[in-house]
Coordinates of C-alpha atoms in Angstrom, one line a residue:
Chain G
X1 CA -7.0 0.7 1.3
X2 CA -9.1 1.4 3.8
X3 CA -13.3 0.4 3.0
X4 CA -12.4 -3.1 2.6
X5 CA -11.7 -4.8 6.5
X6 CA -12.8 -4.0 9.8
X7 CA -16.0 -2.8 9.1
X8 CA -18.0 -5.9 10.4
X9 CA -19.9 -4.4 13.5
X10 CA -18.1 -5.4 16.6
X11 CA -14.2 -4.7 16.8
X12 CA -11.7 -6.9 15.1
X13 CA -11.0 -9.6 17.9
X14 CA -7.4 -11.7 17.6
X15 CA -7.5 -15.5 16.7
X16 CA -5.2 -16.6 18.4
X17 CA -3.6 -19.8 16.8
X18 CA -0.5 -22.6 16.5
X19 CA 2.1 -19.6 16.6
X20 CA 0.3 -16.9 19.0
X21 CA -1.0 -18.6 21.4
X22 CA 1.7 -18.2 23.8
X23 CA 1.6 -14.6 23.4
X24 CA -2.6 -14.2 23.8
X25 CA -2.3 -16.8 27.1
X26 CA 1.0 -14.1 28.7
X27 CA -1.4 -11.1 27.7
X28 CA -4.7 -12.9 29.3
X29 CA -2.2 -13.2 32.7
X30 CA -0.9 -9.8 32.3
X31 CA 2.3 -10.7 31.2
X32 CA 4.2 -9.3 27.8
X33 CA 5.9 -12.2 26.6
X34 CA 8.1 -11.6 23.6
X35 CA 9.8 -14.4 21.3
X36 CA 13.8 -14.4 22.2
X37 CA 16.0 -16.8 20.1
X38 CA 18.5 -19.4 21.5
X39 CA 21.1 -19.5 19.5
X40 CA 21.4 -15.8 18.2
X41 CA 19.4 -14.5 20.9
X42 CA 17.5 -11.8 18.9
X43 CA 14.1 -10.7 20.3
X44 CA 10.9 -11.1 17.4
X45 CA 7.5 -9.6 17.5
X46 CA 5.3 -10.9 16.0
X47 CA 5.6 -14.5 17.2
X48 CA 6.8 -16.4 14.5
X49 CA 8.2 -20.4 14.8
X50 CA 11.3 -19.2 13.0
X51 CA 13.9 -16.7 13.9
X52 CA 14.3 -14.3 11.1
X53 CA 18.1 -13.7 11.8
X54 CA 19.3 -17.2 11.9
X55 CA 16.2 -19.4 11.6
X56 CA 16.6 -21.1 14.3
X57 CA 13.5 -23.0 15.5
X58 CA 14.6 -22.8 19.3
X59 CA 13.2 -19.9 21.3
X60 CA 12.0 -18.6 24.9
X61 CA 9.3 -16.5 26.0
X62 CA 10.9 -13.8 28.0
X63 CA 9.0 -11.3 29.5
X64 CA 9.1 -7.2 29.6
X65 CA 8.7 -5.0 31.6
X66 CA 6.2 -3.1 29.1
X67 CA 8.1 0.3 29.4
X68 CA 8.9 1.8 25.9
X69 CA 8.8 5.5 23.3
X70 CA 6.8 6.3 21.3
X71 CA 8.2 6.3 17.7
X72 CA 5.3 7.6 15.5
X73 CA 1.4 7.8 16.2
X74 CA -1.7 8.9 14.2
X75 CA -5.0 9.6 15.5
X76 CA -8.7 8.7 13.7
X77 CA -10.8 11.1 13.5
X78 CA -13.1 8.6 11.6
X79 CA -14.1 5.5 12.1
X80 CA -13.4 3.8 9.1
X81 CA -12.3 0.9 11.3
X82 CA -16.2 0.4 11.3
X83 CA -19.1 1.7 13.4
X84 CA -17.3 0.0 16.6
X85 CA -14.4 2.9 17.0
X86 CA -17.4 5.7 16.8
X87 CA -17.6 6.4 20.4
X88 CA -13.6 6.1 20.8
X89 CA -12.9 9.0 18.5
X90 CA -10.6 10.6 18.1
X91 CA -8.1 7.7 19.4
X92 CA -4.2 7.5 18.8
X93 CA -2.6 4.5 17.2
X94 CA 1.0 4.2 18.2
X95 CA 4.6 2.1 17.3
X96 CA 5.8 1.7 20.4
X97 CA 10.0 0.4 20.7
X98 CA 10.2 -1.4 23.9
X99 CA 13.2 -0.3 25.6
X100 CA 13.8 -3.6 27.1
X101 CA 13.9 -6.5 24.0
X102 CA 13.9 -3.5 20.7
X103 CA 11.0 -5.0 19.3
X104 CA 8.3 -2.6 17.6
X105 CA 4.6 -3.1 18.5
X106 CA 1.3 -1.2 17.6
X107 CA -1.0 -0.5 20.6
X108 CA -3.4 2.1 21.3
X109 CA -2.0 5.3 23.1
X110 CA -4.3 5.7 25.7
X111 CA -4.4 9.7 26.6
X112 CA -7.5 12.1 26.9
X113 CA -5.6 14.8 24.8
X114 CA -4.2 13.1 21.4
X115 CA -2.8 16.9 20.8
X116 CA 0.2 16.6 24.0
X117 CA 1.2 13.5 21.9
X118 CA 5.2 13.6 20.8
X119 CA 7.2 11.4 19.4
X120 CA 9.7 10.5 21.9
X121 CA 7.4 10.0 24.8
X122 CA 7.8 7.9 27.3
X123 CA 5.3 4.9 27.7
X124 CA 4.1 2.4 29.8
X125 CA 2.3 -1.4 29.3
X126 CA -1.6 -1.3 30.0
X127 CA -3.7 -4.6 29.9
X128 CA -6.5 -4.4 28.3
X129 CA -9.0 -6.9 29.4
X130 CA -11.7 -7.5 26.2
X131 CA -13.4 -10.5 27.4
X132 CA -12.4 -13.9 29.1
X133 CA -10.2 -14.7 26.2
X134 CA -8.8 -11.6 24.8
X135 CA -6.7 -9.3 27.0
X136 CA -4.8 -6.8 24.7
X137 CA -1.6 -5.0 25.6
X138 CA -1.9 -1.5 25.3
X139 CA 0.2 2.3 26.4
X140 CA 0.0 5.0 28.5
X141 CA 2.1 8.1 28.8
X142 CA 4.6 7.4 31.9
X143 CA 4.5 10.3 33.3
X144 CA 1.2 11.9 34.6
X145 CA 1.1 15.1 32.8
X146 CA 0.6 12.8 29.8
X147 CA 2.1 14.0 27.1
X148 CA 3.6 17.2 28.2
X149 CA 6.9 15.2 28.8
X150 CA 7.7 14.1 25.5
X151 CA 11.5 13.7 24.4
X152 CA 12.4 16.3 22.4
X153 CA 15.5 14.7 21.0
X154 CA 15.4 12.8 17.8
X155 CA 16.7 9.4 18.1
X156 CA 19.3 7.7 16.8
X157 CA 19.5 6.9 13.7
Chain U
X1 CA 14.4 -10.4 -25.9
X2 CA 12.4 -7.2 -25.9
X3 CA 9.1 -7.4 -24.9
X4 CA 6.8 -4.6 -25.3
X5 CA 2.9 -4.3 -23.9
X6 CA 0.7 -4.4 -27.4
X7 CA -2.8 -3.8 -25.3
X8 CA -4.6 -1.9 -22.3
X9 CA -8.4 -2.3 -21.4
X10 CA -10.1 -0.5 -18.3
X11 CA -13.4 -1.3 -17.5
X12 CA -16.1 1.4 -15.8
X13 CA -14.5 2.1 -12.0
X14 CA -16.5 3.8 -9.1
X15 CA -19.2 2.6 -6.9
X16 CA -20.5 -0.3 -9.2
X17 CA -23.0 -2.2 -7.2
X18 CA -24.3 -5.2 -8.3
X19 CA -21.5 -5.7 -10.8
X20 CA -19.3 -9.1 -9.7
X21 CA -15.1 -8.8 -10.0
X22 CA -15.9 -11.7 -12.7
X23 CA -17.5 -9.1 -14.6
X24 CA -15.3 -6.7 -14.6
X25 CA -11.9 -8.4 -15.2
X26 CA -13.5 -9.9 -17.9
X27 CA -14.4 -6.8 -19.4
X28 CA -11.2 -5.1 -19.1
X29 CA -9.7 -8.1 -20.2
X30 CA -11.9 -8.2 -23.8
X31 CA -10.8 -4.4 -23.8
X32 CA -7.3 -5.3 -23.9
X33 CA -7.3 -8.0 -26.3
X34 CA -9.5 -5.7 -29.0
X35 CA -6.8 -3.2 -28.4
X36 CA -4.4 -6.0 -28.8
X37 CA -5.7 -7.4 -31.9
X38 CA -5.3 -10.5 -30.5
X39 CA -8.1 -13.8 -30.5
X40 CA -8.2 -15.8 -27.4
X41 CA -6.6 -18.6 -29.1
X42 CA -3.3 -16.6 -29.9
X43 CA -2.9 -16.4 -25.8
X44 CA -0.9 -18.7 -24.4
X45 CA -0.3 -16.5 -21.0
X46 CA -3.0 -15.9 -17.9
X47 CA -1.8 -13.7 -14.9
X48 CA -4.3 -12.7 -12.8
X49 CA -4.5 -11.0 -9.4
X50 CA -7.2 -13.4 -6.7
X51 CA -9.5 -11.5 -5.1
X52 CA -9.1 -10.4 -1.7
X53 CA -13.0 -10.2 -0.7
X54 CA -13.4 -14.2 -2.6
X55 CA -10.8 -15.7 -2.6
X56 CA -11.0 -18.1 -5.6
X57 CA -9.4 -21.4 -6.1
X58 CA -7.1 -21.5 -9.3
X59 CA -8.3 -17.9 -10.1
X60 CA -6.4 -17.5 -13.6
X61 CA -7.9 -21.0 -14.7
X62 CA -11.3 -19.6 -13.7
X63 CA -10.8 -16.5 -15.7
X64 CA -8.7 -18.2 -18.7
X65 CA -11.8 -20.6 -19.1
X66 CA -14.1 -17.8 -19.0
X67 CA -12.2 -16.0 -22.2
X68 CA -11.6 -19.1 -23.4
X69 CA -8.4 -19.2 -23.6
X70 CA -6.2 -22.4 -22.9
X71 CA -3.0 -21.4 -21.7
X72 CA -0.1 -23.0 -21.5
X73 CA 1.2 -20.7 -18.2
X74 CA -1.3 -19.8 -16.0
X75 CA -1.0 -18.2 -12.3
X76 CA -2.5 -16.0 -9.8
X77 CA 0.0 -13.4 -8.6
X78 CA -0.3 -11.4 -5.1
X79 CA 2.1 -8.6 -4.1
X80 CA -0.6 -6.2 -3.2
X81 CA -0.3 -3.1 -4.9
X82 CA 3.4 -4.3 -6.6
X83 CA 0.9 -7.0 -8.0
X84 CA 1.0 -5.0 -11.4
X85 CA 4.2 -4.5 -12.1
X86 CA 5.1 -8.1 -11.3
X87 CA 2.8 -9.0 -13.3
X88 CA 4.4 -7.4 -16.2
X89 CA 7.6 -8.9 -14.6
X90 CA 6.2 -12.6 -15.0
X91 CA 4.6 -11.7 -18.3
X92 CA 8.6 -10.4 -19.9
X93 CA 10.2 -13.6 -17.9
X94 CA 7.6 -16.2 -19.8
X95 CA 8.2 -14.5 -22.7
X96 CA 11.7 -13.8 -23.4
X97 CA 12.6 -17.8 -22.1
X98 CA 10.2 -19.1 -24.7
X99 CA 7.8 -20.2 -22.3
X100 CA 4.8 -18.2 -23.7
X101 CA 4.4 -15.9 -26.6
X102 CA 1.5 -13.8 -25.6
X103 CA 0.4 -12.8 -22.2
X104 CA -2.8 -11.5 -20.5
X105 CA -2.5 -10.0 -17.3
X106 CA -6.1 -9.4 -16.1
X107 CA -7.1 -7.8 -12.9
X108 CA -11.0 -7.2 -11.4
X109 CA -12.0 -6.3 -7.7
X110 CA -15.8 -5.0 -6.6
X111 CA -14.1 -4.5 -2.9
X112 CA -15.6 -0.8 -2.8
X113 CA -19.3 -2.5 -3.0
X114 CA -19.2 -5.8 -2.5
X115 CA -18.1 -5.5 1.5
X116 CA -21.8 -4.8 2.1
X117 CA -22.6 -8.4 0.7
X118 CA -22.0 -11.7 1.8
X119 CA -19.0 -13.7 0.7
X120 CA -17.8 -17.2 0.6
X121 CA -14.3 -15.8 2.8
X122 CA -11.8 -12.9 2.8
X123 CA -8.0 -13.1 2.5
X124 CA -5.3 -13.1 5.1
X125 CA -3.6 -10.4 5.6
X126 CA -0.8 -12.1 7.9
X127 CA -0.5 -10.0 11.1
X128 CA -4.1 -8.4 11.9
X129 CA -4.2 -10.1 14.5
X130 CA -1.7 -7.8 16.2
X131 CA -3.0 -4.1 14.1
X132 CA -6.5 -4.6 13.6
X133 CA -7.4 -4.5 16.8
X134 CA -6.0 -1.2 17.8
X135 CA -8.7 0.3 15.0
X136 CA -5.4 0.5 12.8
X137 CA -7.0 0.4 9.5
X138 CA -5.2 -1.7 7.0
X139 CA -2.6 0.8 4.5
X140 CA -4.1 4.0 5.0
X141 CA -3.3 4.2 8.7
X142 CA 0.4 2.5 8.7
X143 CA 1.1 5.6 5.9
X144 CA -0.2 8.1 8.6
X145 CA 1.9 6.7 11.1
X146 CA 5.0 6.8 8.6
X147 CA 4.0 10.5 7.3
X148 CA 4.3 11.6 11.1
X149 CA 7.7 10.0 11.1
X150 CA 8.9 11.7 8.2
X151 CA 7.1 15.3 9.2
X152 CA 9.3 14.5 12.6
X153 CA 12.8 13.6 11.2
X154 CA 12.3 16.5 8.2
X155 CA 9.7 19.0 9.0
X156 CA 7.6 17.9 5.9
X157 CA 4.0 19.7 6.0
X158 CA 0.7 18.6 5.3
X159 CA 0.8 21.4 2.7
X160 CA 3.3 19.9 0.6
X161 CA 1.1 16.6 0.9
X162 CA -1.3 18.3 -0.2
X163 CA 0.5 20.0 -3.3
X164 CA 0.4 16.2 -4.7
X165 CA -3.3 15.9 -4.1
X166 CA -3.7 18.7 -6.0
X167 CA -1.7 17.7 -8.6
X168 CA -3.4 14.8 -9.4
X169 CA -6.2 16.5 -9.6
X170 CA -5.0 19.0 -12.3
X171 CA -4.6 16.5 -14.3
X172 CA -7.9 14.0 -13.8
X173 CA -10.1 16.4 -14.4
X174 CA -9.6 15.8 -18.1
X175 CA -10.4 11.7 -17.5
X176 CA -13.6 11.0 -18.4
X177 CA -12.9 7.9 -16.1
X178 CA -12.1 9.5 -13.3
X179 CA -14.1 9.3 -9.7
X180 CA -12.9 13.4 -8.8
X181 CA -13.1 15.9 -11.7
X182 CA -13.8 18.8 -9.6
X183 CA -10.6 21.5 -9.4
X184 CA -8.7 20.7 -5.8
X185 CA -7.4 24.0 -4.3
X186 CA -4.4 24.0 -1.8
X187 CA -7.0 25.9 0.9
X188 CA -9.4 23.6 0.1
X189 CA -7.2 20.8 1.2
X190 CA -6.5 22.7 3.8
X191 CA -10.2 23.0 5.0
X192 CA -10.4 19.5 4.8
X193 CA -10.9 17.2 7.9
X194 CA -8.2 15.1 9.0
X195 CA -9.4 11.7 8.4
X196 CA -6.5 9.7 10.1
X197 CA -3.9 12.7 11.1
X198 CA -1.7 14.2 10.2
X199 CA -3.6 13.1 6.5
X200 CA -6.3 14.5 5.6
X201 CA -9.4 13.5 3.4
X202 CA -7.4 14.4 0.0
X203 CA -4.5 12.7 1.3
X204 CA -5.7 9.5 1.1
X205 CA -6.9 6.6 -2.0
X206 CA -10.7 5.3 -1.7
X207 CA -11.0 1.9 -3.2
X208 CA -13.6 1.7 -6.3
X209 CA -14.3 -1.3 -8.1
X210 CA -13.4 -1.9 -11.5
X211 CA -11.0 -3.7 -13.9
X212 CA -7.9 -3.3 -16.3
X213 CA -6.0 -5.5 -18.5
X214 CA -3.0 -5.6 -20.7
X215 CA -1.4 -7.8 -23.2
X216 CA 2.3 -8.4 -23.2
X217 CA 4.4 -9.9 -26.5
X218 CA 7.7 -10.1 -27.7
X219 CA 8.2 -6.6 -29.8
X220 CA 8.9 -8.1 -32.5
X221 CA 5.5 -9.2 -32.6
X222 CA 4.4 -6.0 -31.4
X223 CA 5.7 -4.6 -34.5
X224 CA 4.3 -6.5 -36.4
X225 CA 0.8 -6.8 -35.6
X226 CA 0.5 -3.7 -33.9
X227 CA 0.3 0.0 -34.1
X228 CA 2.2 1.1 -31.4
X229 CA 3.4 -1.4 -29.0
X230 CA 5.4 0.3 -25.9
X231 CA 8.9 -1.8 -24.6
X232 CA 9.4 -2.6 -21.2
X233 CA 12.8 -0.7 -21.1
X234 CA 13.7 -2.1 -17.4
X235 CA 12.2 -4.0 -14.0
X236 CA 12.9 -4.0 -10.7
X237 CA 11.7 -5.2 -7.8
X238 CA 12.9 -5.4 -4.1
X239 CA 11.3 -6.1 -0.6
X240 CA 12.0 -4.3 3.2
X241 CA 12.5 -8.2 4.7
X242 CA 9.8 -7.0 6.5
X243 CA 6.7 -9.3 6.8
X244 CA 4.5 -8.0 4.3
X245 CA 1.5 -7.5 6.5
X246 CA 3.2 -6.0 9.4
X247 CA 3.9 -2.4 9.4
X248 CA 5.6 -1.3 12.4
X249 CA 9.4 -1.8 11.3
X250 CA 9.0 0.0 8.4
X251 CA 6.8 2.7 9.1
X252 CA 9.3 3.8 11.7
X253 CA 12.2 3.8 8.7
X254 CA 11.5 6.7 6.5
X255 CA 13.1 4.8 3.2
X256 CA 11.5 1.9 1.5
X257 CA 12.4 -0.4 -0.8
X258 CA 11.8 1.8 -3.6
X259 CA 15.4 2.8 -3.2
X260 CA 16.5 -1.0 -4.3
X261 CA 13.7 -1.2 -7.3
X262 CA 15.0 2.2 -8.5
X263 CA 18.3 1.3 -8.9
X264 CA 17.1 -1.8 -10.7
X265 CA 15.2 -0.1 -12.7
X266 CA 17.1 2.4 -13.7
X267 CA 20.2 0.6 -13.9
X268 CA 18.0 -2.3 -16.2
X269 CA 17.0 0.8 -18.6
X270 CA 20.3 2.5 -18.7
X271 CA 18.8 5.5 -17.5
X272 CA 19.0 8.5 -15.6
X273 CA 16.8 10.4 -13.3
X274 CA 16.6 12.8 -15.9
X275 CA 16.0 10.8 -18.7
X276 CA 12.1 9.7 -17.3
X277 CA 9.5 12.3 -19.2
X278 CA 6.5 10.9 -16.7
X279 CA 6.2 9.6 -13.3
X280 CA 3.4 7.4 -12.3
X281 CA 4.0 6.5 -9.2
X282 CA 1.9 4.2 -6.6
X283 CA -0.4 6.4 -4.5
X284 CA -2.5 4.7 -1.9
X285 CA -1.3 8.4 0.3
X286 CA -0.2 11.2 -0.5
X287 CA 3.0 10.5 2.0
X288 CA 3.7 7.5 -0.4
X289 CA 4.1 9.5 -3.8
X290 CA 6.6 11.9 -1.6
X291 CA 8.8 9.0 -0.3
X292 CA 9.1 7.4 -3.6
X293 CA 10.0 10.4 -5.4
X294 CA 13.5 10.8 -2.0
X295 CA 13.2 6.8 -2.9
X296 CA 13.6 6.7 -6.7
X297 CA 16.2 9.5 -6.3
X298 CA 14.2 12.4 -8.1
X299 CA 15.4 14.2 -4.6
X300 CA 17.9 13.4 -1.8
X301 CA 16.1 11.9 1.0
X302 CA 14.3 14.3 3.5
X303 CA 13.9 16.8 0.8
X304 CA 10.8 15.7 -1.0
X305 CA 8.5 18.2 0.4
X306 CA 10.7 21.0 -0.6
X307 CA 10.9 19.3 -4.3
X308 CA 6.8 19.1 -4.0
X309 CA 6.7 22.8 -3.4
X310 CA 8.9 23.6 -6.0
X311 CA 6.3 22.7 -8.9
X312 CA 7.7 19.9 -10.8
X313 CA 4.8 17.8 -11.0
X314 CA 1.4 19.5 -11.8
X315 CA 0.7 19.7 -15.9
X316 CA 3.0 22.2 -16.6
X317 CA 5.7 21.2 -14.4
X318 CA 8.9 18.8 -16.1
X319 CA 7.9 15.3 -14.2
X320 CA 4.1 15.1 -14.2
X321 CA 2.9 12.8 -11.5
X322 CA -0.1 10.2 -12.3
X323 CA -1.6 12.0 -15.6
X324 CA -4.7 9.8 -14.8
X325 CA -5.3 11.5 -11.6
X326 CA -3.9 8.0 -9.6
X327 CA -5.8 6.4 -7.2
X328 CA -6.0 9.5 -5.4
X329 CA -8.3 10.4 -8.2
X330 CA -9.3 8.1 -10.8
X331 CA -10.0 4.8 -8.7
X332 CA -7.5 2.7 -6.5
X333 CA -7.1 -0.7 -8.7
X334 CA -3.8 -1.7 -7.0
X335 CA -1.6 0.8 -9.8
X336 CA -3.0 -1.5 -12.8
X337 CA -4.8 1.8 -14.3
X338 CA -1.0 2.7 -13.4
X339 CA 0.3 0.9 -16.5
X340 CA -2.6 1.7 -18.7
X341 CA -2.0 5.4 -18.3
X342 CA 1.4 5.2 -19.2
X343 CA 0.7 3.1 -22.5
X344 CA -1.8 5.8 -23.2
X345 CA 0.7 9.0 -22.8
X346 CA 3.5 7.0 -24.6
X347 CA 1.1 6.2 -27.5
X348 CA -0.1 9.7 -27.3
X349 CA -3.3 8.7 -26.5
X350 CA -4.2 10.4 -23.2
X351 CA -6.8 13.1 -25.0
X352 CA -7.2 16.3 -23.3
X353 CA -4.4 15.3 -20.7
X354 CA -1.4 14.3 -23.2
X355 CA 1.7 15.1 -21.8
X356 CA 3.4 16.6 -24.5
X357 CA 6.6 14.8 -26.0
X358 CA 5.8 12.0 -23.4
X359 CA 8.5 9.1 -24.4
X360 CA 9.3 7.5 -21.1
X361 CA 7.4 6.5 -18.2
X362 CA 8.7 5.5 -14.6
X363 CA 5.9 3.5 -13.2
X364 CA 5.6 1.9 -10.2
X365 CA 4.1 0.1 -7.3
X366 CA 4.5 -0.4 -3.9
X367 CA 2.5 -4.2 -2.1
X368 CA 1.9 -4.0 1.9
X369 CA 2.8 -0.9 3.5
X370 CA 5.8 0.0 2.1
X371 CA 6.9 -3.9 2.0
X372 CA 7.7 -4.8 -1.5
X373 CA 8.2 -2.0 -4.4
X374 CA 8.3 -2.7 -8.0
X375 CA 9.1 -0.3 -10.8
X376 CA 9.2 -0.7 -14.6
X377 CA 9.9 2.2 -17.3
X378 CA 8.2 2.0 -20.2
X379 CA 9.6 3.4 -23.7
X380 CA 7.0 5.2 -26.5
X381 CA 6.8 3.2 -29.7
X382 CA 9.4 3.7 -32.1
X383 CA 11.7 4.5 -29.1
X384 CA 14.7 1.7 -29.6
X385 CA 14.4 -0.8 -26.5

């Protein structure tokens, strides 16, 4: 499905709106805030103005601490994200679980050798910083020796 | 009521520049009806698919007044690449409450071509927000990330991947409709770059524009007015709970909702694993045949590279996968050409690629990544429904 979005020139920028606002604002002030419900107390990611457990409409921003494992990755070798990924290739897209709130979120892995990449690695939160609006959230391998450390248990399951 | 699909139409797929997704639906949609026998004035039924590059207000109206039919049900229906399938879902419910009597599901998109032009506004995906800006490119790239799951928790190889590309192949290089007619070898897979790894450049679906149709009556009608009408033997249809647009969670989960539209399916038909002669199943990735097949229950979970390997699904083998060649090698039209294929094989049909003794057909799709699945088995003509 690929050929059909992100090839506009420049790289595909966030809007933020009504229901991720929050979330851009936290990232612009390096902070990771993440959606936790009131009444059932269940972290979300993406924001959303529901809870998806109990719908409740009553949540807090909470933030983490940005440490998390990698749970799978791929790396492009091509740029059919559009001519704006040419001169980061090969780079690593990652699912990241957060160890602190459980929620899942994409992020580039941000590692000068995408072959020492394992599932199970230990990761870190890296802002970033786009332009005066957008400041992404992004990972890095915790240890130094990135990617030589990766966990090689399988989680649980 | 049984209801039974009484006529197919595909337009010209590939790199069709110039040609507007008006055109083509419409096409495939005047193919379908010939096929049908049926006058735009026996219709009573418009299901169409809105385009993603255009979105178009009251899209079936726009293409019901263009055939000139006046329906008396008409809707756009979006569940990505399940769209087809429900489609034939909504056609069977309209039908068998009395609702409508004849239905024309139409679908046209230019998307491989008509990126390059100017548009009056795209659709929203939902979350892209949070994906696209990682240079995570929408479907192909949450499947890598999901193949490299699966390769972790069961040792599945790109090799067995690419024993499904080559598959496909086998068989499209007898479509004279096909984008990739050239024989695939395993080493030439093998050679090939990875374009998003751990896939490779045969692992993964290029979108081509073009259209396809099909008509869907009651089969009593069918059997009446037409030659060969095939029954819808059984539906199913189930979603992950997952937003559709928003891969992570299930990407991370090596089963998809496949699982739940399989036992639909199959419990709908009264049917057994066994009992499906032809598989045509959804294939934006290579990684996406091979979960469906653990998903449908063809194999136990974790052992679909293993069940790859052992043959079963080239011309010769006893469940040939995507007789068309799939989108992996005829075009990627969101699994409508899906549908057609399988009305072909179970007619007897498909030319130079006839399965032989072909009299059931699993087919299926899958909308998002891995977000909704939708499955329907099809029955040949004459077969009791």
């Amino acid at each position: 499905m690929d050929m059909w979005k992100c090839l506009k020139e420049g790289r595909q920028l966030p809007i933020p709106d009504e229901d991720t606002l929050v979330f851009w604002e936290g990232c612009r002030r390096r902070r990771l805030l993440i959606q936790q419900c009131d009444d059932c107390h269940a972290f979300r990611f993406p924001p959303s103005p529901l809870c998806p457990q109990c719908s409740s409409s009553m949540a807090t921003w909470r933030q983490d601490s940005g440490r998390g494992e990698v749970l799978t990755f791929c790396v492009y070798h091509s740029e059919l994200a559009g001519p704006a990924w040419r001169s980061k290739l090969p780079y690593v897209v990652t699912v990241v679980e957060l160890l602190q709130s459980r929620v899942k979120m994409l992020g580039n892995l941000m590692v000068t050798d995408p072959d020492l990449v394992r599932i199970g690695l230990e990761v870190r939160l890296e802002f970033e910083t786009i332009d005066n609006r957008i400041t992404l959230p992004q990972f890095r391998p915790l240890s130094d020796c990135e990617g030589s450390r990766g966990l090689q248990s399988r989680s649980k399951r | 009521m049984p209801v039974a699909i009484v006529g197919i139409g595909e337009s010209r797929t590939g790199r069709l520049t110039g040609v507007s997704a008006l055109r083509l639906t419409l096409e495939a949609s005047r193919a379908a009806m010939q096929d049908a026998g049926v006058s735009a004035s026996a219709i009573d039924g418009v299901l169409t698919r809105n385009l993603d590059m255009d979105v178009t207000y009251m899209h079936s109206q726009h293409i019901a007044k263009h055939l000139g039919i006046r329906p008396r049900f008409a809707t756009d229906i979006n569940l990505g690449g399940a769209t087809a399938i429900a489609m034939l879902e909504q056609a069977a419910l309209l039908i068998s409450t009395g609702v409508c009597n004849i239905v024309l599901c139409a679908y046209g998109e230019n998307r491989r071509t008509s990126w390059a032009f100017e548009r009056h506004g795209k659709i929203r995906m939902g979350c892209e927000d949070f994906e696209e800006c990682y240079g995570l490119t929408w479907g192909m790239g949450p499947h890598a990330l999901a193949a490299r799951r699966h390769m972790f928790e069961f040792g599945t190889t790109s090799r067995q991947l690419g024993m499904i590309a080559v598959a496909q192949r086998q068989h499209a290089i007898h479509h004279p409709n096909a984008a990739f007619r050239e024989p695939l070898s395993l080493d030439e897979y093998e050679r090939s770059p990875y374009l998003i790894a751990p896939l490779r450049k045969y692992d993964l679906a290029y979108i081509f524009d073009g259209g396809a149709a099909m008509v869907v009556a009651p089969m009593a009608w069918g059997r009446d007015h037409s030659a060969a009408p095939v029954s819808i033997l059984g539906l199913g249809q189930a979603h992950s709970g997952e937003h559709i647009a928003y891969c992570a969670n299930m990407v991370t989960t090596t089963t998809t909702p496949a699982r739940q539209a399989g036992q639909q399916v199959f419990g709908a038909a009264r049917m057994s694993r066994q009992d499906i002669d032809i598989a045509l199943l959804y294939d934006d990735t290579t990684y996406g045949v091979l979960v469906q097949l653990e998903d449908f229950g063809f194999c136990r979970k974790g052992e679909g590279g293993p069940f790859v390997e052992a043959g079963h699904l080239g011309p010769d083998g006893d469940l040939p996968l995507n007789p068309h060649g799939g989108h992996l090698s005829q075009a990627h039209l969101d699994g409508m050409l899906h549908i057609v294929e399988a009305v072909r094989q179970l007619r007897g049909q498909a030319g130079r690629r006839q399965i032989r003794n072909a009299s059931t057909a699993l087919v299926s799709g899958f909308g998002g990544v891995f977000a909704a699945s939708a499955a329907a088995i099809l029955g040949a003509p004459g077969l009791p429904a």
